[in-house]
PDB file of C-alpha atoms in Angstrom:
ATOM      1  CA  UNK D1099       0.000   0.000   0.000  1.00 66.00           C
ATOM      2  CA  UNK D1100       0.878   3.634  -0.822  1.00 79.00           C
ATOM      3  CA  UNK D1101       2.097   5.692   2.215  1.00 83.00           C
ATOM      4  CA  UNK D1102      -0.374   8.772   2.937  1.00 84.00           C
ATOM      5  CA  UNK D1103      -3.547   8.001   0.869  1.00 89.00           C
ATOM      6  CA  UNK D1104      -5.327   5.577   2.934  1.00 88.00           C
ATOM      7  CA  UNK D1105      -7.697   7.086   5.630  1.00 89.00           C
ATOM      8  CA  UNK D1106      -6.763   6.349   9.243  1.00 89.00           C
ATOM      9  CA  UNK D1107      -8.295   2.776  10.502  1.00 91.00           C
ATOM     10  CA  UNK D1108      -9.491   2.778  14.109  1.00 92.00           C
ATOM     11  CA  UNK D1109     -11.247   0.185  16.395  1.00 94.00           C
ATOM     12  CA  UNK D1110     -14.902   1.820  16.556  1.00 93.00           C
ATOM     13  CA  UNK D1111     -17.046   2.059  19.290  1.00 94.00           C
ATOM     14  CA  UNK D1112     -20.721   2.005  17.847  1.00 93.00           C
ATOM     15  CA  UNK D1113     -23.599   2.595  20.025  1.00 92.00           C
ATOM     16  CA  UNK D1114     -27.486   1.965  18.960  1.00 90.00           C
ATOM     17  CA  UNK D1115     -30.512   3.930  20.104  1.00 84.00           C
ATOM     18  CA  UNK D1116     -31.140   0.769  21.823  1.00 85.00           C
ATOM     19  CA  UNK D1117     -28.461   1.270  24.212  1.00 87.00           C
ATOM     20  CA  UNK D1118     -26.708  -1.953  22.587  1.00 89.00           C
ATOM     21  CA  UNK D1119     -22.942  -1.296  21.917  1.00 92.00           C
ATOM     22  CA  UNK D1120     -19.945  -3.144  20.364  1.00 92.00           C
ATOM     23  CA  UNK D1121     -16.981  -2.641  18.994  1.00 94.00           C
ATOM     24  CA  UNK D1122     -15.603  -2.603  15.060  1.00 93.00           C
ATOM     25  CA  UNK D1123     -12.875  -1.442  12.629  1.00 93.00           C
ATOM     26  CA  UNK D1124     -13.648   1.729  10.613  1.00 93.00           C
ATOM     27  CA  UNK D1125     -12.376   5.122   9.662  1.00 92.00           C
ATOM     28  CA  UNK D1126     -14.281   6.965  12.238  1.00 91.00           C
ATOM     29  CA  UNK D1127     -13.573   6.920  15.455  1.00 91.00           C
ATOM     30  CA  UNK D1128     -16.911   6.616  16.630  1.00 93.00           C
ATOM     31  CA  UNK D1129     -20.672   6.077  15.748  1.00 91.00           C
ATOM     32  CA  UNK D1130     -24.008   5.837  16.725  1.00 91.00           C
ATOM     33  CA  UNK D1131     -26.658   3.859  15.223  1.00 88.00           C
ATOM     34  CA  UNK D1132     -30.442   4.209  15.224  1.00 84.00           C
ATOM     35  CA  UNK D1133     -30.919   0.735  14.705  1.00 84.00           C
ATOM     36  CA  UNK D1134     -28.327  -2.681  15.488  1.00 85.00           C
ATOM     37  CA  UNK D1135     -29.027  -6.398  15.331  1.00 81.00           C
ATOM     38  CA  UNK D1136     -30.244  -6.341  18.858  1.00 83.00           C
ATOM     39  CA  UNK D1137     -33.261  -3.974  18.286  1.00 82.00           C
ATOM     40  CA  UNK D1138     -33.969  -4.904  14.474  1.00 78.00           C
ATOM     41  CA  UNK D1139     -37.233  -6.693  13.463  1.00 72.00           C
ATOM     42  CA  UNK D1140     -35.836  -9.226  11.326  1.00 73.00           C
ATOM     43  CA  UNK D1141     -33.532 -10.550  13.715  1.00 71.00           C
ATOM     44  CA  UNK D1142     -35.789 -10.040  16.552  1.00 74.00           C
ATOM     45  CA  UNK D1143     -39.110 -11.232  15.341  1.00 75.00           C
ATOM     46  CA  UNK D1144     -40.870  -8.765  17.037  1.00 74.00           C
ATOM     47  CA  UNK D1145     -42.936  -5.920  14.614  1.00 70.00           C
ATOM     48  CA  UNK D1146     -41.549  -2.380  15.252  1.00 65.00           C
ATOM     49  CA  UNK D1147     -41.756   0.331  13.139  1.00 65.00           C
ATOM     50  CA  UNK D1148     -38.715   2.272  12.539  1.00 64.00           C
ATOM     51  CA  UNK D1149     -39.828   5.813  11.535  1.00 63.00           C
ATOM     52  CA  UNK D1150     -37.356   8.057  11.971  1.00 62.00           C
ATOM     53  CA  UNK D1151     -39.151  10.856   9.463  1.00 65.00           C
ATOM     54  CA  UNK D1152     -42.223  10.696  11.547  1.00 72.00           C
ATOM     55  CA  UNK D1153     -44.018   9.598   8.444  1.00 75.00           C
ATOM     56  CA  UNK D1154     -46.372   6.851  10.390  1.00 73.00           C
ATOM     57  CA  UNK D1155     -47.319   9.950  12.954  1.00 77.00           C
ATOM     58  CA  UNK D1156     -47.973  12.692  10.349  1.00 79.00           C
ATOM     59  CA  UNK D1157     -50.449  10.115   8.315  1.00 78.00           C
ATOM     60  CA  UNK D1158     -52.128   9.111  11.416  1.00 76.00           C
ATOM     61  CA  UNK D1159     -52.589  12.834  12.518  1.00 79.00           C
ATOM     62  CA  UNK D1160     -53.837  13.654   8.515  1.00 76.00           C
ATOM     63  CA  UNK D1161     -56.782  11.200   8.976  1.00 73.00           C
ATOM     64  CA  UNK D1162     -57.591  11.169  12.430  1.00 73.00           C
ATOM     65  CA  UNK D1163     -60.753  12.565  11.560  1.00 69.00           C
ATOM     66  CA  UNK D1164     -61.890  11.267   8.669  1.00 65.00           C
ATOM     67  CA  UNK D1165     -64.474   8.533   8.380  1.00 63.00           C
ATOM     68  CA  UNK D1166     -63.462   4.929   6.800  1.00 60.00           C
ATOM     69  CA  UNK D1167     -66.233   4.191   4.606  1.00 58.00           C
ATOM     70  CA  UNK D1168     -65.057   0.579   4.367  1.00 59.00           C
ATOM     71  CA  UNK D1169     -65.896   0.652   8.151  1.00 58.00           C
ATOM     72  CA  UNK D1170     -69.249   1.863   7.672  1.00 60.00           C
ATOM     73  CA  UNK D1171     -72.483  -0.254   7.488  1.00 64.00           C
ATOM     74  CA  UNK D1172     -73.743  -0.343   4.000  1.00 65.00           C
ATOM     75  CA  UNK D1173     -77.734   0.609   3.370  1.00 69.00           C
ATOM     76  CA  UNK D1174     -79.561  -2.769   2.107  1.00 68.00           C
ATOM     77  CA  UNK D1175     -79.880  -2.884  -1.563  1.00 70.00           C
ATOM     78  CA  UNK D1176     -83.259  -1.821  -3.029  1.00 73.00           C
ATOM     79  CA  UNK D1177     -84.753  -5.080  -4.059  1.00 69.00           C
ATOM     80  CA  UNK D1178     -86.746  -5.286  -7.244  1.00 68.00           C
ATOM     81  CA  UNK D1179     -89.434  -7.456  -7.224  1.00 69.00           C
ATOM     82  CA  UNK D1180     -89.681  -9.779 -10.904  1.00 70.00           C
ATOM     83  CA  UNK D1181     -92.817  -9.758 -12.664  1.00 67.00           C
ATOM     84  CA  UNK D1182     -94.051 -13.045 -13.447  1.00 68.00           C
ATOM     85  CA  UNK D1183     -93.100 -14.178 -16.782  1.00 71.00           C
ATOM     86  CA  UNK D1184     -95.836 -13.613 -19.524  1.00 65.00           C
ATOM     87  CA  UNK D1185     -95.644 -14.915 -22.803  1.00 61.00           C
ATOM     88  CA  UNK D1186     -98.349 -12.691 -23.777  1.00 60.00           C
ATOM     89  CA  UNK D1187     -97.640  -9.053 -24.497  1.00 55.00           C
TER      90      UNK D1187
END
């Protein structure tokens, strides 16, 4: 290797939102993580939504207040009584 173009290699210290830390080579010298193996869904098999734009909040807040008409009980279709069948017109 070249003398002077590689970036500096350190032993990391990365810590999750979790609280979950660990160590690992990198060029920074530290990092934090909103999300690790310890916390993640997949590995976890727990459901957890990671929303880190708020996106889950601002759509439930948008249509807080509107009806689901799904949800709503449907009026009974108007039935239409058949004429008997006449031959004769």
């Amino acid at each position: 290797m070249k003398d002077g173009i590689h970036p500096k290699y350190f032993q990391t210290k990365v810590t999750c939102g979790c609280g979950n830390t660990f160590v690992t080579g990198s060029t920074k010298p530290e990092m934090k993580v909103d999300i690790c193996s310890m916390c993640h869904p997949f590995f976890t098999g727990k459901i957890k939504y990671v929303d880190t734009a708020r996106r889950i909040e601002r759509f439930q807040s948008k249509f807080a207040n509107t009806e689901i008409t799904s949800l709503q009980k449907r009026k009974p279709k108007r039935v239409v009584e058949e004429l008997p069948e006449d031959d004769e017109y």
